[in-house]
Short mmCIF file of C-alpha atoms in Angstrom, two decimals:
data_model
loop_
_atom_site.label_atom_id
_atom_site.label_comp_id
_atom_site.label_asym_id
_atom_site.label_seq_id
_atom_site.Cartn_x
_atom_site.Cartn_y
_atom_site.Cartn_z
CA MET A 1443 74.00 -161.98 -101.08
CA GLU A 1444 70.73 -160.35 -101.74
CA PRO A 1445 69.70 -157.78 -99.03
CA GLU A 1446 67.02 -156.26 -101.45
CA ARG A 1447 64.28 -158.58 -101.19
CA THR A 1448 62.17 -156.32 -99.03
CA GLY A 1449 61.95 -153.49 -101.59
CA ARG A 1450 61.07 -155.81 -104.63
CA THR A 1451 58.46 -158.00 -102.35
CA LEU A 1452 56.85 -154.63 -101.46
CA ARG A 1453 56.67 -153.03 -105.00
CA GLN A 1454 55.51 -156.57 -106.55
CA LEU A 1455 52.69 -156.73 -103.72
CA ARG A 1456 51.41 -153.10 -104.22
CA THR A 1457 51.49 -153.55 -108.28
CA ASP A 1458 49.46 -156.71 -107.80
CA ARG A 1459 46.95 -154.76 -105.46
CA GLY A 1460 46.55 -152.01 -107.63
CA LEU A 1461 47.85 -149.28 -105.21
CA SER A 1462 50.02 -146.45 -106.30
CA LEU A 1463 53.00 -145.32 -104.25
CA ARG A 1464 51.16 -142.19 -102.59
CA GLU A 1465 48.27 -144.56 -102.00
CA LEU A 1466 50.29 -147.01 -100.25
CA ALA A 1467 51.96 -144.51 -98.16
CA GLY A 1468 48.73 -142.73 -97.17
CA THR A 1469 47.44 -146.13 -96.11
CA LEU A 1470 50.60 -146.59 -94.01
CA PHE A 1471 51.05 -143.42 -92.82
CA CYS A 1472 54.50 -142.89 -94.08
CA ASP A 1473 56.58 -140.55 -96.25
CA TYR A 1474 56.03 -141.24 -100.02
CA SER A 1475 60.03 -140.43 -100.74
CA TRP A 1476 60.59 -142.87 -98.09
CA LEU A 1477 58.58 -145.36 -99.44
CA CYS A 1478 59.81 -144.61 -102.78
CA ASN A 1479 63.37 -145.40 -101.67
CA ILE A 1480 62.71 -148.48 -99.92
CA GLU A 1481 61.20 -149.98 -103.33
CA ALA A 1482 64.30 -149.02 -104.92
CA GLY A 1483 66.52 -150.71 -102.72
CA ARG A 1484 68.18 -147.51 -101.48
CA ARG A 1485 66.60 -147.28 -98.13
CA TRP A 1486 65.74 -150.08 -95.11
CA PRO A 1487 62.77 -150.22 -92.72
CA LYS A 1488 64.64 -151.27 -89.89
CA ASP A 1489 61.51 -151.79 -87.80
CA ARG A 1490 60.03 -155.18 -88.24
CA ASN A 1491 56.82 -153.90 -86.76
CA TRP A 1492 56.42 -151.94 -89.66
CA ALA A 1493 56.94 -154.40 -92.11
CA GLU A 1494 54.24 -156.76 -90.22
CA GLN A 1495 51.64 -153.54 -90.54
CA ALA A 1496 52.79 -153.58 -94.23
CA ASP A 1497 51.93 -157.03 -94.63
CA LEU A 1498 48.59 -156.98 -93.34
CA THR A 1499 47.60 -153.82 -95.42
CA LEU A 1500 48.44 -155.64 -98.69
CA GLN A 1501 46.97 -158.86 -97.79
CA ALA A 1502 50.24 -160.48 -97.99
CA ASN A 1503 49.84 -163.37 -95.75
CA GLY A 1504 53.43 -163.30 -94.44
CA THR A 1505 55.25 -162.68 -97.70
CA LEU A 1506 56.67 -159.61 -97.09
CA VAL A 1507 57.44 -160.36 -93.41
CA ALA A 1508 59.62 -163.45 -94.96
CA ALA A 1509 61.06 -161.17 -97.12
CA TRP A 1510 62.32 -158.61 -94.32
CA ASP A 1511 63.01 -161.42 -92.22
CA ALA A 1512 65.51 -162.92 -94.91
CA ASP A 1513 67.04 -159.49 -95.57
CA GLN A 1514 67.76 -158.75 -91.94
CA ARG A 1515 69.78 -162.06 -91.89
CA GLU A 1516 71.89 -161.08 -94.80
CA ARG A 1517 72.50 -157.66 -93.58
CA SER A 1518 73.35 -159.42 -90.00
CA ARG A 1519 76.04 -161.23 -91.84
CA LEU A 1520 77.36 -158.48 -93.81
CA ASP A 1521 77.39 -156.60 -90.37
CA ASP A 1522 79.41 -159.10 -88.92
CA THR A 1523 81.95 -159.45 -91.97
CA VAL A 1524 82.42 -155.87 -91.75
CA ARG A 1525 83.45 -156.12 -87.75
CA MET A 1526 85.77 -158.77 -88.67
CA LEU A 1527 87.35 -156.84 -90.98
CA GLU A 1528 87.47 -153.71 -89.20
CA GLN A 1529 88.85 -155.75 -86.34
CA ALA A 1530 91.53 -157.23 -88.72
CA ARG A 1531 92.62 -153.81 -89.76
CA ARG A 1532 92.86 -152.86 -86.20
CA ASP A 1533 95.27 -155.84 -85.50
CA SER A 1534 97.16 -155.22 -88.59
CA GLU A 1535 97.77 -151.58 -87.38
CA SER A 1536 98.66 -152.66 -84.05
CA LEU A 1537 101.24 -154.90 -85.61
CA LEU A 1538 102.87 -152.00 -87.10
CA VAL A 1539 103.22 -150.04 -83.62
CA ALA A 1540 103.62 -152.82 -81.06
CA PRO A 1541 103.41 -156.81 -81.91
CA ASP A 1542 106.46 -156.78 -82.97
CA GLY A 1543 106.92 -153.64 -84.73
CA ALA A 1544 107.36 -151.65 -81.86
CA GLN A 1545 110.98 -152.84 -80.74
CA LEU A 1546 111.54 -153.31 -76.86
CA ASP A 1547 113.11 -150.36 -76.50
CA GLN A 1548 110.06 -148.48 -77.11
CA VAL A 1549 108.03 -150.72 -74.50
CA HIS A 1550 111.10 -150.03 -72.08
CA ASP A 1551 110.28 -146.05 -72.82
CA GLY A 1552 106.72 -146.58 -71.89
CA ILE A 1553 107.54 -148.08 -68.56
CA ILE A 1554 110.30 -145.59 -67.70
CA HIS A 1555 107.22 -142.99 -68.43
CA ILE A 1556 104.85 -144.80 -66.19
CA ALA A 1557 107.35 -145.05 -63.64
CA LYS A 1558 108.36 -141.30 -63.54
CA ASN A 1559 104.88 -139.79 -63.75
CA ALA A 1560 102.98 -142.54 -61.41
CA ARG A 1561 103.00 -139.84 -58.67
CA PHE A 1562 102.02 -136.45 -60.66
CA GLU A 1563 99.19 -138.11 -63.11
CA SER A 1564 95.57 -139.71 -62.10
CA TYR A 1565 95.62 -142.86 -60.96
CA ASP A 1566 93.02 -144.13 -63.95
CA ARG A 1567 95.80 -142.79 -66.71
CA THR A 1568 98.69 -144.75 -65.15
CA LEU A 1569 96.74 -147.89 -64.72
CA SER A 1570 95.44 -147.68 -68.18
CA ARG A 1571 98.98 -147.14 -69.57
CA ALA A 1572 100.53 -150.14 -67.00
CA THR A 1573 97.54 -152.57 -68.33
CA GLU A 1574 98.18 -151.73 -71.83
CA ILE A 1575 101.86 -152.47 -71.63
CA ARG A 1576 101.53 -155.55 -69.68
CA ALA A 1577 98.55 -157.07 -72.19
CA GLU A 1578 101.12 -156.49 -75.27
CA LEU A 1579 103.77 -158.19 -73.20
CA MET A 1580 101.98 -161.25 -71.85
CA ARG A 1581 100.65 -161.65 -75.54
CA ARG A 1582 103.95 -161.59 -77.10
CA ILE A 1583 105.24 -164.19 -74.26
CA LYS A 1584 102.20 -166.48 -74.57
CA LEU A 1585 102.64 -166.63 -78.19
CA GLY A 1586 106.17 -166.81 -78.66
CA ALA A 1587 106.07 -163.54 -80.54
CA HIS A 1588 109.87 -162.41 -79.82
CA SER A 1589 113.28 -163.54 -80.46
CA ALA A 1590 115.27 -166.24 -78.62
CA ASP A 1591 117.69 -163.72 -77.06
CA GLU A 1592 114.67 -161.22 -75.98
CA ILE A 1593 112.80 -163.53 -73.49
CA ARG A 1594 114.74 -162.41 -70.30
CA ASP A 1595 114.16 -158.59 -71.32
CA LEU A 1596 110.32 -159.64 -71.63
CA TYR A 1597 110.19 -161.04 -68.16
CA VAL A 1598 111.76 -157.87 -67.04
CA ALA A 1599 109.69 -155.86 -68.60
CA LEU A 1600 106.77 -157.65 -67.29
CA GLY A 1601 107.81 -157.66 -63.82
CA ARG A 1602 108.35 -153.84 -63.74
CA VAL A 1603 104.83 -153.73 -64.93
CA CYS A 1604 103.63 -155.61 -62.24
CA GLY A 1605 105.78 -153.61 -59.94
CA VAL A 1606 104.27 -150.40 -61.14
CA LEU A 1607 100.34 -152.22 -60.41
CA SER A 1608 101.64 -153.10 -56.84
CA TYR A 1609 102.65 -149.55 -55.91
CA LEU A 1610 99.26 -147.93 -57.03
CA THR A 1611 96.82 -150.41 -55.88
CA LEU A 1612 98.57 -149.86 -52.35
CA ASP A 1613 98.13 -146.46 -52.67
CA LEU A 1614 94.52 -147.18 -53.35
CA GLY A 1615 94.61 -149.35 -50.26
CA GLN A 1616 94.25 -152.66 -51.83
CA ALA A 1617 97.26 -154.13 -49.85
CA ASP A 1618 96.19 -158.03 -50.61
CA THR A 1619 96.05 -157.01 -54.72
CA ALA A 1620 99.25 -155.30 -54.11
CA ARG A 1621 100.95 -158.43 -52.55
CA VAL A 1622 99.85 -160.54 -55.39
CA HIS A 1623 101.48 -158.01 -58.20
CA ALA A 1624 104.62 -157.82 -55.90
CA GLN A 1625 105.17 -161.86 -55.87
CA ALA A 1626 104.52 -161.65 -59.63
CA ALA A 1627 107.03 -159.07 -60.12
CA PHE A 1628 109.83 -161.11 -58.14
CA GLN A 1629 108.73 -164.83 -59.85
CA LEU A 1630 109.32 -162.86 -63.23
CA GLY A 1631 112.59 -161.32 -62.09
CA ASP A 1632 113.52 -165.08 -60.84
CA ARG A 1633 112.73 -166.38 -64.13
CA ALA A 1634 115.10 -163.65 -65.50
CA ASP A 1635 117.64 -164.08 -63.02
CA HIS A 1636 117.73 -160.32 -62.67
CA ASP A 1637 119.04 -159.45 -58.99
CA GLN A 1638 117.60 -155.83 -59.32
CA LEU A 1639 113.83 -157.00 -60.16
CA ARG A 1640 113.88 -159.54 -57.33
CA ALA A 1641 115.09 -157.25 -54.71
CA TRP A 1642 112.86 -154.45 -55.46
CA ALA A 1643 110.05 -156.92 -55.80
CA ARG A 1644 110.94 -158.18 -52.30
CA GLY A 1645 111.09 -154.69 -50.90
CA THR A 1646 107.68 -153.86 -52.38
CA GLN A 1647 106.15 -156.84 -50.61
CA ALA A 1648 107.62 -155.76 -47.30
CA LEU A 1649 105.81 -152.33 -48.07
CA ALA A 1650 102.42 -154.14 -48.77
CA LEU A 1651 102.79 -156.32 -45.67
CA ARG A 1652 103.61 -153.13 -43.61
CA PHE A 1653 100.48 -151.50 -44.88
CA THR A 1654 98.35 -154.73 -43.00
CA LYS A 1655 100.67 -154.64 -39.93
CA ASP A 1656 102.01 -157.83 -40.83
CA PHE A 1657 105.46 -156.43 -39.38
CA GLU A 1658 107.20 -159.80 -39.02
CA LEU A 1659 106.23 -161.01 -42.28
CA ALA A 1660 107.61 -157.53 -43.53
CA ALA A 1661 110.66 -158.08 -41.96
CA ALA A 1662 111.30 -161.47 -43.61
CA ALA A 1663 110.66 -160.11 -47.05
CA ALA A 1664 113.06 -157.56 -46.51
CA THR A 1665 115.84 -159.88 -45.17
CA ASP A 1666 115.19 -162.06 -47.86
CA GLY A 1667 115.47 -159.16 -50.66
CA LEU A 1668 118.94 -158.55 -49.45
CA LYS A 1669 120.37 -161.50 -50.72
CA TYR A 1670 119.99 -160.65 -54.05
CA VAL A 1671 121.87 -157.41 -53.33
CA GLY A 1672 125.01 -157.06 -55.69
CA SER A 1673 126.68 -154.60 -57.61
CA SER A 1674 124.27 -154.16 -60.28
CA THR A 1675 121.23 -153.74 -57.94
CA GLY A 1676 121.14 -149.91 -57.63
CA THR A 1677 119.40 -148.29 -54.63
CA THR A 1678 117.67 -151.53 -53.62
CA GLU A 1679 120.16 -152.21 -50.51
CA PRO A 1680 119.12 -148.69 -48.96
CA ARG A 1681 115.63 -149.49 -49.53
CA LEU A 1682 115.48 -152.85 -48.11
CA LEU A 1683 117.36 -151.86 -44.98
CA CYS A 1684 115.27 -148.81 -44.43
CA GLY A 1685 111.98 -151.19 -45.04
CA LEU A 1686 113.48 -153.71 -42.78
CA ALA A 1687 114.07 -150.57 -40.03
CA ALA A 1688 110.57 -149.71 -40.25
CA SER A 1689 109.47 -153.14 -39.75
CA VAL A 1690 111.83 -153.77 -36.50
CA ALA A 1691 110.87 -150.33 -35.25
CA ASN A 1692 107.02 -151.53 -35.25
CA LEU A 1693 108.06 -154.74 -33.34
CA GLY A 1694 109.36 -152.42 -30.94
CA ASP A 1695 113.22 -152.33 -31.54
CA SER A 1696 113.97 -148.65 -32.06
CA ALA A 1697 117.94 -149.35 -31.44
CA ARG A 1698 117.93 -152.10 -33.80
CA ALA A 1699 115.90 -149.85 -36.60
CA LEU A 1700 118.60 -147.05 -36.13
CA GLU A 1701 121.61 -149.22 -37.01
CA LEU A 1702 119.58 -150.45 -40.08
CA LEU A 1703 119.10 -147.08 -41.14
CA ASP A 1704 122.56 -145.90 -40.64
CA ALA A 1705 123.79 -149.12 -42.52
CA ALA A 1706 121.23 -147.98 -45.46
CA GLU A 1707 123.16 -144.69 -45.40
CA ARG A 1708 126.50 -146.58 -45.86
CA ALA A 1709 124.85 -148.73 -48.50
CA ARG A 1710 123.73 -145.42 -50.19
CA ASP A 1711 127.17 -144.38 -50.61
CA ALA A 1712 128.24 -147.80 -52.48
CA ALA A 1713 125.04 -147.87 -54.42
CA SER A 1714 125.23 -147.86 -58.03
CA ARG A 1715 122.80 -146.40 -60.84
CA ASP A 1716 119.50 -147.71 -61.23
CA GLU A 1717 118.28 -149.30 -64.22
CA ILE A 1718 114.78 -147.30 -64.09
CA PRO A 1719 114.04 -144.12 -62.51
CA GLY A 1720 110.96 -143.20 -60.73
CA LEU A 1721 109.21 -145.89 -58.72
CA PHE A 1722 112.18 -148.01 -59.33
CA THR A 1723 114.52 -145.40 -57.85
CA PHE A 1724 115.43 -145.29 -53.97
CA SER A 1725 115.58 -141.44 -53.59
CA PRO A 1726 117.73 -139.62 -51.00
CA ALA A 1727 114.63 -137.67 -50.13
CA LYS A 1728 112.90 -141.18 -49.50
CA GLN A 1729 115.64 -142.51 -47.35
CA ILE A 1730 115.45 -139.48 -45.08
CA TYR A 1731 112.01 -139.70 -44.88
CA TYR A 1732 112.45 -143.27 -43.64
CA ARG A 1733 114.43 -142.47 -40.84
CA GLY A 1734 111.63 -140.08 -39.66
CA PHE A 1735 109.28 -142.73 -40.10
CA SER A 1736 111.14 -145.43 -38.47
CA LEU A 1737 112.24 -143.55 -35.17
CA MET A 1738 108.92 -142.02 -34.54
CA TRP A 1739 107.87 -145.29 -32.89
CA SER A 1740 110.55 -144.98 -30.17
CA ASP A 1741 109.89 -144.39 -26.72
CA ASP A 1742 113.07 -142.77 -25.85
CA LYS A 1743 112.82 -138.68 -25.97
CA ARG A 1744 116.35 -138.35 -27.97
CA THR A 1745 115.25 -140.83 -30.41
CA LEU A 1746 112.22 -138.91 -31.47
CA VAL A 1747 113.91 -135.84 -31.51
CA LYS A 1748 115.86 -137.33 -34.16
CA SER A 1749 112.76 -138.49 -35.73
CA ALA A 1750 111.22 -135.07 -35.93
CA LYS A 1751 114.47 -133.63 -36.88
CA ALA A 1752 114.42 -136.49 -40.12
CA SER A 1753 110.88 -135.55 -41.03
CA GLU A 1754 111.63 -131.90 -41.32
CA ASP A 1755 114.57 -132.61 -43.53
CA ALA A 1756 112.47 -135.08 -45.57
CA ILE A 1757 109.76 -131.74 -46.17
CA ASP A 1758 112.21 -129.68 -47.35
CA ALA A 1759 113.79 -132.20 -49.60
CA TRP A 1760 110.36 -133.15 -50.98
CA GLN A 1761 110.23 -129.82 -51.88
CA VAL A 1762 113.26 -130.12 -54.30
CA GLN A 1763 112.32 -133.64 -55.46
CA ARG A 1764 108.53 -132.94 -55.84
CA SER A 1765 106.62 -135.80 -54.72
CA PRO A 1766 103.42 -134.56 -53.05
CA GLY A 1767 101.97 -137.82 -51.45
CA ASP A 1768 105.22 -138.20 -49.61
CA GLU A 1769 105.46 -134.74 -48.75
CA MET A 1770 102.09 -134.88 -46.69
CA LEU A 1771 103.54 -138.14 -45.04
CA SER A 1772 106.23 -136.56 -44.06
CA GLN A 1773 104.36 -133.76 -42.30
CA ILE A 1774 102.06 -136.28 -40.50
CA TYR A 1775 105.38 -138.22 -39.11
CA LEU A 1776 106.49 -134.70 -37.71
CA ALA A 1777 103.33 -134.31 -36.23
CA THR A 1778 103.63 -137.63 -34.78
CA ALA A 1779 106.72 -137.32 -33.17
CA LYS A 1780 105.75 -134.11 -32.02
CA ALA A 1781 102.87 -135.71 -30.29
CA ARG A 1782 105.03 -138.46 -28.92
CA LEU A 1783 107.20 -135.47 -27.43
CA GLY A 1784 104.18 -133.84 -25.60
CA ASP A 1785 104.01 -131.04 -27.99
CA LEU A 1786 100.72 -130.28 -28.94
CA ASP A 1787 100.96 -127.22 -30.53
CA ALA A 1788 104.00 -128.30 -32.77
CA SER A 1789 101.89 -131.22 -33.92
CA ILE A 1790 98.97 -129.71 -34.77
CA ALA A 1791 101.08 -127.24 -36.67
CA ALA A 1792 102.81 -129.91 -38.34
CA VAL A 1793 99.83 -131.71 -39.51
CA SER A 1794 97.89 -128.63 -40.72
CA PRO A 1795 99.04 -128.14 -44.10
CA VAL A 1796 97.94 -131.67 -44.88
CA LEU A 1797 94.33 -130.58 -44.05
CA ASN A 1798 94.42 -127.73 -46.35
CA ASN A 1799 94.88 -129.93 -49.53
CA PRO A 1800 91.92 -130.95 -51.32
CA ILE A 1801 90.66 -134.37 -50.24
CA SER A 1802 90.99 -136.12 -53.54
CA ALA A 1803 95.09 -135.22 -53.33
CA HIS A 1804 94.89 -137.89 -50.37
CA PHE A 1805 95.78 -141.47 -50.88
CA SER A 1806 95.36 -144.73 -48.80
CA TRP A 1807 98.64 -144.27 -46.50
CA VAL A 1808 97.76 -140.75 -45.71
CA ARG A 1809 94.59 -141.58 -44.09
CA LYS A 1810 95.85 -144.28 -42.17
CA ARG A 1811 98.55 -142.26 -40.67
CA LEU A 1812 96.09 -139.59 -40.18
CA ASN A 1813 94.00 -142.07 -38.22
CA GLN A 1814 96.97 -143.44 -36.00
CA LEU A 1815 97.76 -139.45 -35.33
CA ASP A 1816 94.19 -139.08 -34.19
CA GLY A 1817 94.85 -142.00 -31.50
CA LEU A 1818 97.97 -140.57 -30.60
CA LEU A 1819 96.14 -137.40 -29.75
CA ASP A 1820 93.78 -139.21 -27.64
CA LYS A 1821 96.36 -141.21 -25.73
CA HIS A 1822 98.80 -138.21 -25.01
CA PHE A 1823 96.08 -135.30 -24.52
CA PRO A 1824 93.29 -137.12 -23.22
CA ASP A 1825 92.06 -133.96 -21.12
CA SER A 1826 93.03 -131.09 -23.56
CA ALA A 1827 90.12 -129.38 -25.28
CA VAL A 1828 92.37 -128.59 -27.91
CA ALA A 1829 93.13 -131.79 -28.80
CA GLY A 1830 90.00 -132.87 -28.57
CA GLU A 1831 89.03 -130.36 -31.04
CA MET A 1832 91.94 -131.13 -33.42
CA ARG A 1833 90.59 -134.92 -33.15
CA GLY A 1834 87.26 -133.90 -34.11
CA THR A 1835 88.83 -131.73 -37.24
CA LEU A 1836 91.02 -135.14 -38.30
CA THR A 1837 87.89 -137.38 -37.96
CA ALA A 1838 85.78 -135.35 -40.19
CA TYR A 1839 88.61 -134.87 -42.56
CA ILE A 1840 89.53 -138.63 -42.48
CA HIS A 1841 85.64 -139.71 -43.09
CA ALA A 1842 85.26 -137.01 -45.71
CA ALA A 1843 87.69 -139.19 -48.01
#
């Protein structure tokens, strides 16, 4: 490789024309020392137009341009080589920390970190972490970079990452994408014959289906998930029962919803420990929250009172087990129950803390439920100026999102 033709050709052409470096520099309107460094091969004229101008000045008939082009090709090949070497270095470094230097336990710890912190860090950060882990797990599976007894653990880990992505995309309002991720989580759980992941994935599918008001399909998904419930499936049974209760309540069967919620309470008492915390655990606070949410659709006053009480209890519970988004939803559910009970002042008081939060703190479920509350206020208080003013506040707030 000889990427110094330009300097040598320039020097040869200049001396053949009887020009000094200073004379040529003056003719080309360039710095003398810069030109000296080019001839010595210490600098490189990056601009081809400069080579063309120098070629014309020296009447070289394209000789200098041809030398510059040849050097440029050599330099490009050198740059490509450097890039490949750098990529190879990065790949080798990654082998030290991930494939397959990082044990699966370390990957597992990364998933736990994501599951525990998903509700408290930005979506971009969580998505970045999740996609990085998913890419590594998929790489190991595709390339067979694992021992024979690791493949089941890889499927389970990858299924959990898909589950995290399902939750995040649903929070961002992308229900169709959330269902795809949840279905992938289920199929990976099926490959691994892992009941807890299969049951959890069905519950997440039901959640995404409820988002789009496909309540019959959501009920079917939750019912199917119950087939996988057993002694090793942690809190998936109460989660599935609560999800089923929410679906049948939306379909108009509040009595059946109440039965399912009571069954979920009994299931919690018998539940084993979850393998993964955070998103993969159905907490007591979440269960109380579901009771308030499911019962608020009832037309029975006594059931609505139970809904309001459950949402109040959930708000208190979220003060201990911090989950800002769930707390905001519980406040909206309380406002909804109060509106259906005909208590406008209590409804406004319940939802007001949500409107005091910055708009950036809200996610798709919050906006969806605020829209529903707006419709309820219109339905139950059509002639109230106070309700009309509150509806205007809700509409402006929702649209600002």
